[in-house]
């Protein structure tokens, strides 16, 4: 049984309604002197798009199968995952409860109420604030108990358990079908946070494009902190899909500082560059930092070979409207 057959045997709900685009960034490629392609998972068809929809295809199928009435999840105030989970809960007539942290300890009304948070509220989510998500699953369990929620289903941060990560095993198969037949990608670059997108892509591409490494650009942790999360998810995916060989974990951790959720200068420059060269919006928390890593390594000529690179756009543009730190400068 091949990987496609194994995936087909696991229940999911079709929320994507077809593949997302994979296209060449012609202007950026010319500007940087290396061919760059982009996978547009910011264009998934719900709640202003994003990568979590692929994970939620499997997770919501499990929610429905278990006849849950309440979906409980967690994230930062500007969480893309919470926004998309809340939207799908609305679609399926489920109550959504979210436990939110303020990673910046910001009191800025723009950050607290705009962007993803505004959309999450629009989906009628019951939001509860905590000082910090130190043990999210245990904290969500405690919230379920304190609210006396019946028939509740806990969705992990980022949808990043083995079940949710299957969405990006599927994405890897999509990439193999969509890529131009006459090229091989030198690497696939993606933001690496809750780790499910990274782990799923790496496992899927190992099966269908084994010469193509996945490089995760960390958005909140050092390599030493992030690598075990990805390896653990790969092990769980291996058990689920009957795979015994695991890809090497590749990470860049130079681009997330000063901390998770706070924009930095290189990320802002990446936002401006993509907007002004391609008309594509990145977000300051995930994709801007990942793209800044890609740009930096191209300029340093530190990615082996001269084959094209593929950037996974995981979405998140609504967060732009919550950050007053985003400045605009003209790219020369």
Coordinates of C-alpha atoms in Angstrom, one line a residue:
X1 CA 0.0 0.0 0.0
X2 CA 1.5 3.4 -1.0
X3 CA 1.2 6.6 0.9
X4 CA -1.7 7.9 -1.1
X5 CA -3.7 4.7 -0.4
X6 CA -2.8 4.9 3.3
X7 CA -4.1 8.5 3.5
X8 CA -7.2 7.6 1.6
X9 CA -8.0 5.0 4.3
X10 CA -8.2 7.8 7.0
X11 CA -11.4 9.7 7.3
X12 CA -11.3 13.4 6.4
X13 CA -13.7 16.1 5.3
X14 CA -13.0 17.9 2.0
X15 CA -12.7 21.6 3.0
X16 CA -10.1 22.7 0.4
X17 CA -12.2 21.8 -2.7
X18 CA -9.1 21.3 -4.8
X19 CA -5.4 22.1 -4.7
X20 CA -4.0 25.5 -3.9
X21 CA -1.9 27.2 -6.6
X22 CA 1.8 26.6 -7.0
X23 CA 3.4 29.3 -9.1
X24 CA 6.7 31.0 -9.9
X25 CA 7.5 34.3 -8.3
X26 CA 8.9 35.9 -11.5
X27 CA 9.7 39.4 -10.2
X28 CA 11.2 38.1 -6.9
X29 CA 13.3 35.5 -8.8
X30 CA 14.7 38.2 -11.1
X31 CA 15.4 40.5 -8.1
X32 CA 17.2 37.8 -6.1
X33 CA 18.9 36.0 -9.0
X34 CA 17.4 32.6 -8.2
X35 CA 14.2 30.9 -9.2
X36 CA 11.6 30.9 -6.4
X37 CA 8.2 29.2 -6.5
X38 CA 5.4 29.6 -4.0
X39 CA 2.7 27.3 -2.7
X40 CA -0.3 29.5 -2.0
X41 CA -1.9 27.9 1.1
X42 CA -2.8 31.5 2.1
X43 CA -5.6 31.0 -0.5
X44 CA -7.4 28.1 1.2
X45 CA -11.2 28.8 0.9
X46 CA -12.3 29.7 4.4
X47 CA -12.0 32.7 6.8
X48 CA -9.3 34.5 4.8
X49 CA -7.2 31.4 4.2
X50 CA -4.2 29.7 5.8
X51 CA -2.5 26.4 6.4
X52 CA -4.7 25.2 9.3
X53 CA -7.5 24.2 7.0
X54 CA -5.6 21.1 5.8
X55 CA -5.2 19.9 9.3
X56 CA -8.8 20.7 10.2
X57 CA -10.0 18.4 7.4
X58 CA -8.9 15.5 9.5
X59 CA -9.5 17.0 13.0
X60 CA -13.1 18.1 12.2
X61 CA -13.9 14.7 10.7
X62 CA -12.8 13.3 14.1
X63 CA -15.0 15.8 15.9
X64 CA -18.0 14.8 13.8
X65 CA -17.3 11.1 14.2
X66 CA -17.2 11.5 18.0
X67 CA -20.3 13.6 18.0
X68 CA -18.7 16.4 20.0
X69 CA -20.7 19.6 20.5
X70 CA -17.9 22.0 21.6
X71 CA -14.5 22.5 20.1
X72 CA -11.8 23.8 22.5
X73 CA -8.5 25.1 21.3
X74 CA -5.7 27.5 22.3
X75 CA -3.2 30.0 20.9
X76 CA -2.0 33.5 20.9
X77 CA -4.5 36.4 20.8
X78 CA -3.5 36.8 17.1
X79 CA -3.7 33.1 16.4
X80 CA -4.4 32.1 12.8
X81 CA -5.2 28.6 14.0
X82 CA -7.9 29.8 16.4
X83 CA -9.4 32.0 13.7
X84 CA -9.7 29.1 11.3
X85 CA -10.9 26.6 13.9
X86 CA -13.6 29.1 15.0
X87 CA -14.8 29.5 11.4
X88 CA -15.1 25.7 10.9
X89 CA -16.9 25.3 14.2
X90 CA -19.4 27.9 12.9
X91 CA -19.8 25.9 9.7
X92 CA -20.6 22.7 11.6
X93 CA -22.9 24.3 14.2
X94 CA -20.3 23.7 17.0
X95 CA -19.5 26.0 19.9
X96 CA -15.9 27.1 19.9
X97 CA -14.0 27.9 23.1
X98 CA -10.5 29.4 22.9
X99 CA -7.9 29.8 25.5
X100 CA -5.7 32.8 24.5
X101 CA -2.3 34.1 25.7
X102 CA -0.8 37.5 25.1
X103 CA 2.8 36.6 24.1
X104 CA 3.9 40.2 23.9
X105 CA 2.1 41.3 27.1
X106 CA 0.8 44.1 25.0
X107 CA -2.0 46.5 26.0
X108 CA -2.3 48.0 22.6
X109 CA -6.0 47.9 21.6
X110 CA -5.1 47.3 18.0
X111 CA -3.2 44.1 19.0
X112 CA -5.9 42.9 21.4
X113 CA -9.0 43.5 19.2
X114 CA -8.1 43.7 15.5
X115 CA -6.8 41.2 12.9
X116 CA -7.3 37.6 13.8
X117 CA -8.9 38.4 17.1
X118 CA -11.6 40.5 15.4
X119 CA -12.4 37.6 13.1
X120 CA -12.3 35.0 15.9
X121 CA -14.9 37.2 17.8
X122 CA -17.0 37.5 14.6
X123 CA -17.3 33.7 14.6
X124 CA -18.9 33.9 18.1
X125 CA -16.0 32.3 19.9
X126 CA -15.9 32.2 23.7
X127 CA -12.4 33.5 24.5
X128 CA -10.6 33.2 27.8
X129 CA -7.3 34.8 28.5
X130 CA -4.4 33.2 30.4
X131 CA -1.0 34.6 31.4
X132 CA 0.9 32.0 29.4
X133 CA 0.3 28.7 27.6
X134 CA 2.9 26.7 29.5
X135 CA 1.1 23.3 29.2
X136 CA -1.7 24.0 26.6
X137 CA -3.4 20.6 26.7
X138 CA -3.5 20.5 30.5
X139 CA -4.7 24.1 30.6
X140 CA -7.5 23.3 28.0
X141 CA -8.5 20.2 30.0
X142 CA -8.8 22.5 33.1
X143 CA -10.8 25.0 31.2
X144 CA -13.2 22.3 30.0
X145 CA -13.6 21.1 33.6
X146 CA -14.1 24.7 35.1
X147 CA -16.7 25.5 32.5
X148 CA -18.4 22.1 32.8
X149 CA -18.4 21.7 29.1
X150 CA -20.1 18.6 27.9
X151 CA -19.1 16.6 24.7
X152 CA -16.0 18.8 24.3
X153 CA -13.2 18.0 21.8
X154 CA -9.8 19.5 22.4
X155 CA -7.9 20.6 19.2
X156 CA -4.2 21.0 19.9
X157 CA -2.4 24.3 19.3
X158 CA -1.9 24.7 15.6
X159 CA -3.8 21.5 14.9
X160 CA -0.4 19.9 15.3
X161 CA -0.9 16.3 16.3
X162 CA -0.4 13.3 14.1
X163 CA -4.0 13.4 12.8
X164 CA -3.8 17.1 11.9
X165 CA -0.3 16.7 10.4
X166 CA -1.7 14.3 7.8
X167 CA -3.0 17.5 6.0
X168 CA 0.6 18.3 5.1
X169 CA 1.4 14.8 4.0
X170 CA -1.4 15.4 1.6
X171 CA 0.1 18.8 0.6
X172 CA 3.4 17.1 -0.2
X173 CA 1.5 14.8 -2.7
X174 CA -0.1 17.9 -4.2
X175 CA 3.3 19.5 -4.7
X176 CA 4.7 16.5 -6.5
X177 CA 1.7 16.6 -8.9
X178 CA 1.9 20.4 -9.4
X179 CA 5.6 21.1 -9.8
X180 CA 6.9 21.6 -13.3
X181 CA 8.1 18.2 -14.6
X182 CA 11.4 19.6 -15.8
X183 CA 12.7 20.9 -12.5
X184 CA 13.5 19.6 -9.0
X185 CA 13.4 21.9 -6.0
X186 CA 16.6 22.4 -4.1
X187 CA 14.6 22.8 -0.9
X188 CA 11.1 23.5 0.4
X189 CA 11.1 26.3 3.0
X190 CA 8.3 26.7 5.5
X191 CA 7.7 28.5 8.8
X192 CA 8.1 26.0 11.7
X193 CA 6.0 26.7 14.8
X194 CA 3.7 24.1 16.3
X195 CA 5.5 21.7 13.9
X196 CA 2.7 19.9 12.3
X197 CA 3.0 21.6 8.9
X198 CA 6.8 21.0 8.9
X199 CA 6.6 17.3 10.0
X200 CA 3.8 16.5 7.6
X201 CA 5.6 18.0 4.6
X202 CA 8.8 16.3 5.5
X203 CA 7.2 12.9 5.8
X204 CA 5.2 13.3 2.6
X205 CA 8.0 14.6 0.5
X206 CA 10.3 11.8 1.6
X207 CA 7.8 9.4 -0.1
X208 CA 7.2 11.3 -3.3
X209 CA 10.2 13.7 -3.8
X210 CA 12.9 12.0 -1.6
X211 CA 15.7 14.3 -2.9
X212 CA 13.9 17.5 -1.8
X213 CA 14.6 18.5 1.8
X214 CA 12.2 20.6 3.9
X215 CA 13.8 23.5 5.8
X216 CA 11.8 24.9 8.7
X217 CA 12.4 28.5 9.7
X218 CA 11.6 28.6 13.4
X219 CA 9.2 31.3 14.6
X220 CA 9.5 30.8 18.4
X221 CA 12.3 28.3 19.4
X222 CA 15.9 27.4 18.9
X223 CA 16.9 24.4 16.9
X224 CA 17.5 22.5 20.2
X225 CA 13.9 23.3 21.3
X226 CA 12.2 22.8 18.0
X227 CA 13.8 19.6 16.7
X228 CA 12.4 17.2 19.3
X229 CA 8.8 18.5 18.5
X230 CA 9.2 17.7 14.8
X231 CA 10.9 14.3 15.5
X232 CA 8.1 13.3 17.8
X233 CA 5.4 14.2 15.3
X234 CA 7.3 12.3 12.6
X235 CA 7.4 9.2 14.8
X236 CA 3.6 9.5 15.4
X237 CA 3.0 10.0 11.7
X238 CA 5.2 6.9 11.0
X239 CA 3.0 4.8 13.3
X240 CA -0.2 6.2 11.7
X241 CA 1.0 5.6 8.1
X242 CA 3.2 2.5 8.7
X243 CA 6.4 4.3 7.7
X244 CA 9.6 3.3 9.4
X245 CA 12.1 5.7 7.9
X246 CA 12.1 9.4 8.9
X247 CA 13.6 12.4 7.1
X248 CA 16.4 14.5 8.6
X249 CA 15.1 17.6 10.4
X250 CA 16.5 20.8 8.9
X251 CA 16.0 24.1 10.8
X252 CA 17.1 27.7 10.7
X253 CA 16.6 29.5 14.0
X254 CA 18.3 32.9 13.3
X255 CA 15.1 34.7 12.2
X256 CA 12.5 34.6 15.0
X257 CA 14.0 37.0 17.5
X258 CA 13.3 39.0 19.6
X259 CA 10.5 36.5 20.4
X260 CA 7.5 34.7 19.1
X261 CA 4.8 37.1 17.8
X262 CA 7.0 40.3 17.7
X263 CA 8.0 41.6 14.2
X264 CA 11.6 42.2 13.4
X265 CA 13.4 44.3 10.8
X266 CA 14.2 41.5 8.3
X267 CA 10.7 40.2 8.5
X268 CA 9.3 43.7 7.8
X269 CA 11.6 44.0 4.9
X270 CA 10.3 40.7 3.5
X271 CA 6.7 41.8 3.9
X272 CA 7.5 45.0 1.9
X273 CA 9.5 43.1 -0.7
X274 CA 6.8 40.5 -1.5
X275 CA 4.1 43.2 -1.5
X276 CA 5.9 45.5 -3.8
X277 CA 7.4 42.9 -6.1
X278 CA 4.5 40.3 -6.3
X279 CA 1.4 41.9 -4.7
X280 CA 1.5 39.0 -2.1
X281 CA 0.9 39.7 1.6
X282 CA 3.0 38.0 4.3
X283 CA 2.2 38.1 8.0
X284 CA 4.7 39.4 10.6
X285 CA 4.7 36.3 12.9
X286 CA 5.2 33.4 10.6
X287 CA 5.6 33.9 6.8
X288 CA 7.6 37.1 7.0
X289 CA 10.2 35.5 9.2
X290 CA 10.3 32.4 7.1
X291 CA 10.7 34.5 3.9
X292 CA 13.4 36.6 5.5
X293 CA 15.4 33.4 6.1
X294 CA 15.0 32.3 2.5
X295 CA 16.1 35.7 1.2
X296 CA 19.1 35.8 3.6
X297 CA 20.3 32.4 2.5
X298 CA 19.9 33.3 -1.2
X299 CA 21.9 36.4 -0.7
X300 CA 24.6 34.5 1.2
X301 CA 24.5 31.8 -1.5
X302 CA 24.4 29.2 1.3
X303 CA 21.7 26.8 -0.2
X304 CA 23.4 24.0 -2.1
X305 CA 22.9 23.9 -5.9
X306 CA 21.2 26.3 -8.2
X307 CA 17.8 24.6 -8.6
X308 CA 14.6 26.5 -7.8
X309 CA 13.3 26.9 -4.2
X310 CA 9.8 26.4 -3.1
X311 CA 8.3 28.6 -0.3
X312 CA 5.1 27.4 1.5
X313 CA 2.9 30.4 2.2
X314 CA 1.0 29.3 5.3
X315 CA -1.3 32.4 5.4
X316 CA -1.9 34.8 8.3
X317 CA -2.3 38.1 6.5
X318 CA -5.1 39.3 8.8
X319 CA -2.5 39.7 11.5
X320 CA -1.0 42.6 9.6
X321 CA -3.9 44.8 10.8
X322 CA -3.1 44.1 14.5
X323 CA 0.5 45.3 14.3
X324 CA 1.2 49.0 14.5
X325 CA 4.9 48.1 14.1
X326 CA 4.6 47.3 10.4
X327 CA 6.3 50.2 8.6
X328 CA 6.2 50.9 4.9
X329 CA 9.3 51.7 2.9
X330 CA 10.0 51.6 -0.8
X331 CA 12.0 48.7 -2.1
X332 CA 14.7 49.7 -4.6

